[in-house]
Amino acid sequence: MEDNSDLQWFWDTLDAHLSRQQLKQTKQRKVIVEHFLRLARHVDAEDLYRRVRGKGFKIGLATIYRTLNLLRDADLVTQHSFTDGRAIFEIKRPGTHHDHMVCSLCGIIQEFENDQIEVLQSKVAEDHGFTLTSHRLDLFGVCRGCHNEQSQQ
Ligand SMILES: [Zn+2]
Ligand SMILES: [Zn+2]
């Protein structure tokens, strides 16, 4: 688990992006970003909405989405759509990379890194005369917990 306490770079990058776009840091936006950073690694936009509302902030779901889209445009978060079209956002740490495994039953998200897959992907791209700039690899299946539960029935 990575530590989210040292996120000054995140705020600095956001400030730089806002001033480039000639946007102001609003209180609502700040509240949303603070809650986003405090949540788990893979944040469901609607969970974030419920969390912020639960803390008594009157912020609409559309504002949550706008703020998350802003973070995506600032290259600070990656947006995923693993299952049933739900938008999942995660902090994009410069210089790091991982892929995901998603349980189709309970939706749990497992991160993984595999050097061989990384090398192979670059090679496949190269074989096709393709210069790789980024990739995402999502594996879908049934996690151990769900598998055990199924076999007990
Ligand atoms: Zn599962
Ligand atoms: Zn992840």
Short mmCIF file of C-alpha atoms and ligand atoms in Angstrom, two decimals:
data_model
loop_
_atom_site.label_atom_id
_atom_site.label_comp_id
_atom_site.label_asym_id
_atom_site.label_seq_id
_atom_site.Cartn_x
_atom_site.Cartn_y
_atom_site.Cartn_z
CA MET A 1 0.00 0.00 0.00
CA GLU A 2 1.41 3.34 -0.98
CA ASP A 3 1.41 6.24 1.39
CA ASN A 4 -0.83 9.10 0.36
CA SER A 5 0.54 11.55 2.90
CA ASP A 6 3.18 13.02 0.58
CA LEU A 7 1.00 14.36 -2.17
CA GLN A 8 2.38 17.86 -2.47
CA TRP A 9 3.34 17.09 -6.09
CA PHE A 10 -0.32 16.26 -6.78
CA TRP A 11 -1.53 19.64 -5.49
CA ASP A 12 1.32 21.48 -7.25
CA THR A 13 0.53 19.82 -10.57
CA LEU A 14 -3.15 20.61 -10.10
CA ASP A 15 -2.40 24.27 -9.32
CA ALA A 16 -0.21 24.53 -12.41
CA HIS A 17 -2.94 22.96 -14.55
CA LEU A 18 -5.60 25.28 -13.15
CA SER A 19 -3.56 28.38 -13.82
CA ARG A 20 -2.76 27.19 -17.36
CA GLN A 21 -6.49 26.75 -17.91
CA GLN A 22 -7.12 30.06 -16.17
CA LEU A 23 -9.33 28.34 -13.63
CA LYS A 24 -9.51 29.13 -9.95
CA GLN A 25 -9.15 26.58 -7.19
CA THR A 26 -12.66 26.50 -5.73
CA LYS A 27 -13.59 25.33 -2.27
CA GLN A 28 -15.81 22.57 -3.67
CA ARG A 29 -13.06 21.34 -5.93
CA LYS A 30 -10.63 21.28 -3.03
CA VAL A 31 -13.04 19.31 -0.86
CA ILE A 32 -13.59 16.75 -3.61
CA VAL A 33 -9.87 16.32 -4.28
CA GLU A 34 -9.10 15.99 -0.55
CA HIS A 35 -11.69 13.23 -0.19
CA PHE A 36 -10.52 11.55 -3.35
CA LEU A 37 -6.96 11.40 -2.04
CA ARG A 38 -8.14 9.94 1.26
CA LEU A 39 -10.13 7.12 -0.31
CA ALA A 40 -8.81 3.78 -1.52
CA ARG A 41 -6.60 3.47 -4.58
CA HIS A 42 -9.37 2.76 -7.07
CA VAL A 43 -12.13 5.23 -6.45
CA ASP A 44 -15.65 4.83 -7.73
CA ALA A 45 -17.05 8.27 -8.61
CA GLU A 46 -20.34 7.47 -6.91
CA ASP A 47 -18.60 6.29 -3.74
CA LEU A 48 -16.73 9.56 -3.68
CA TYR A 49 -20.04 11.37 -4.12
CA ARG A 50 -21.63 9.48 -1.21
CA ARG A 51 -18.56 10.10 0.96
CA VAL A 52 -18.55 13.84 0.32
CA ARG A 53 -22.33 14.07 0.90
CA GLY A 54 -21.96 11.97 4.03
CA LYS A 55 -19.58 14.59 5.42
CA GLY A 56 -22.29 17.20 4.93
CA PHE A 57 -21.03 18.87 1.77
CA LYS A 58 -23.75 19.86 -0.68
CA ILE A 59 -21.95 18.86 -3.84
CA GLY A 60 -23.69 17.31 -6.83
CA LEU A 61 -22.59 14.20 -8.71
CA ALA A 62 -21.99 16.28 -11.84
CA THR A 63 -19.47 18.41 -9.95
CA ILE A 64 -17.72 15.26 -8.74
CA TYR A 65 -17.44 14.06 -12.34
CA ARG A 66 -16.28 17.46 -13.56
CA THR A 67 -13.56 17.54 -10.93
CA LEU A 68 -12.42 13.99 -11.68
CA ASN A 69 -12.36 14.82 -15.40
CA LEU A 70 -10.26 17.87 -14.59
CA LEU A 71 -7.79 15.66 -12.70
CA ARG A 72 -7.72 13.33 -15.69
CA ASP A 73 -7.06 16.25 -18.06
CA ALA A 74 -4.25 17.37 -15.75
CA ASP A 75 -2.79 13.85 -16.19
CA LEU A 76 -3.11 13.28 -12.44
CA VAL A 77 -5.52 10.36 -12.53
CA THR A 78 -6.28 7.43 -14.78
CA GLN A 79 -9.89 6.65 -15.53
CA HIS A 80 -10.86 3.00 -15.76
CA SER A 81 -14.07 1.32 -16.70
CA PHE A 82 -13.68 -2.23 -15.48
CA THR A 83 -17.21 -3.50 -15.07
CA ASP A 84 -20.74 -2.32 -15.85
CA GLY A 85 -19.44 0.99 -17.17
CA ARG A 86 -18.76 2.42 -13.71
CA ALA A 87 -16.02 5.03 -13.79
CA ILE A 88 -13.12 4.21 -11.50
CA PHE A 89 -10.38 6.74 -10.91
CA GLU A 90 -6.89 6.24 -9.58
CA ILE A 91 -3.93 8.48 -8.88
CA LYS A 92 -1.38 8.42 -11.66
CA ARG A 93 2.01 8.45 -10.01
CA PRO A 94 4.74 9.60 -12.37
CA GLY A 95 7.18 6.86 -13.29
CA THR A 96 5.09 4.00 -11.97
CA HIS A 97 3.02 1.43 -13.78
CA HIS A 98 0.81 -1.52 -12.92
CA ASP A 99 -1.96 -3.54 -14.49
CA HIS A 100 -5.23 -4.82 -13.06
CA MET A 101 -7.11 -8.02 -12.44
CA VAL A 102 -10.82 -7.59 -11.74
CA CYS A 103 -13.27 -10.07 -10.23
CA SER A 104 -16.44 -10.12 -12.32
CA LEU A 105 -18.47 -11.24 -9.31
CA CYS A 106 -17.47 -8.98 -6.40
CA GLY A 107 -15.59 -6.32 -8.37
CA ILE A 108 -12.43 -6.53 -6.27
CA ILE A 109 -9.45 -5.01 -8.06
CA GLN A 110 -6.06 -6.65 -7.75
CA GLU A 111 -3.01 -4.81 -9.04
CA PHE A 112 -0.08 -6.64 -10.55
CA GLU A 113 3.21 -6.04 -12.28
CA ASN A 114 4.93 -8.56 -14.47
CA ASP A 115 8.22 -7.76 -16.16
CA GLN A 116 7.86 -10.53 -18.72
CA ILE A 117 4.47 -9.25 -19.85
CA GLU A 118 5.85 -5.74 -20.13
CA VAL A 119 8.76 -6.89 -22.28
CA LEU A 120 6.53 -9.09 -24.41
CA GLN A 121 4.05 -6.28 -25.01
CA SER A 122 6.81 -4.00 -26.25
CA LYS A 123 8.07 -6.76 -28.49
CA VAL A 124 4.61 -7.47 -29.96
CA ALA A 125 4.16 -3.77 -30.64
CA GLU A 126 7.60 -3.54 -32.22
CA ASP A 127 6.89 -6.59 -34.40
CA HIS A 128 3.95 -4.66 -35.78
CA GLY A 129 6.02 -1.55 -36.39
CA PHE A 130 4.26 0.09 -33.49
CA THR A 131 5.99 2.44 -31.09
CA LEU A 132 4.38 1.90 -27.73
CA THR A 133 3.60 5.02 -25.72
CA SER A 134 1.38 3.45 -23.08
CA HIS A 135 -0.80 0.45 -22.51
CA ARG A 136 -3.41 -0.88 -20.19
CA LEU A 137 -4.01 -4.51 -19.47
CA ASP A 138 -7.12 -5.58 -17.56
CA LEU A 139 -7.73 -9.23 -16.73
CA PHE A 140 -11.22 -10.35 -15.75
CA GLY A 141 -12.16 -13.46 -13.83
CA VAL A 142 -13.23 -14.78 -10.47
CA CYS A 143 -11.20 -14.02 -7.35
CA ARG A 144 -10.24 -16.69 -4.84
CA GLY A 145 -12.87 -15.56 -2.33
CA CYS A 146 -15.70 -15.79 -4.82
CA HIS A 147 -14.37 -19.04 -6.21
CA ASN A 148 -14.36 -20.61 -2.73
CA GLU A 149 -17.84 -19.35 -2.06
CA GLN A 150 -19.12 -20.83 -5.30
CA SER A 151 -17.60 -24.23 -4.67
CA GLN A 152 -19.19 -24.35 -1.19
CA GLN A 153 -22.69 -24.05 -2.58
ZN ZN B 1 -14.68 -11.80 -6.15
ZN ZN B 2 -4.42 0.45 -9.91
#
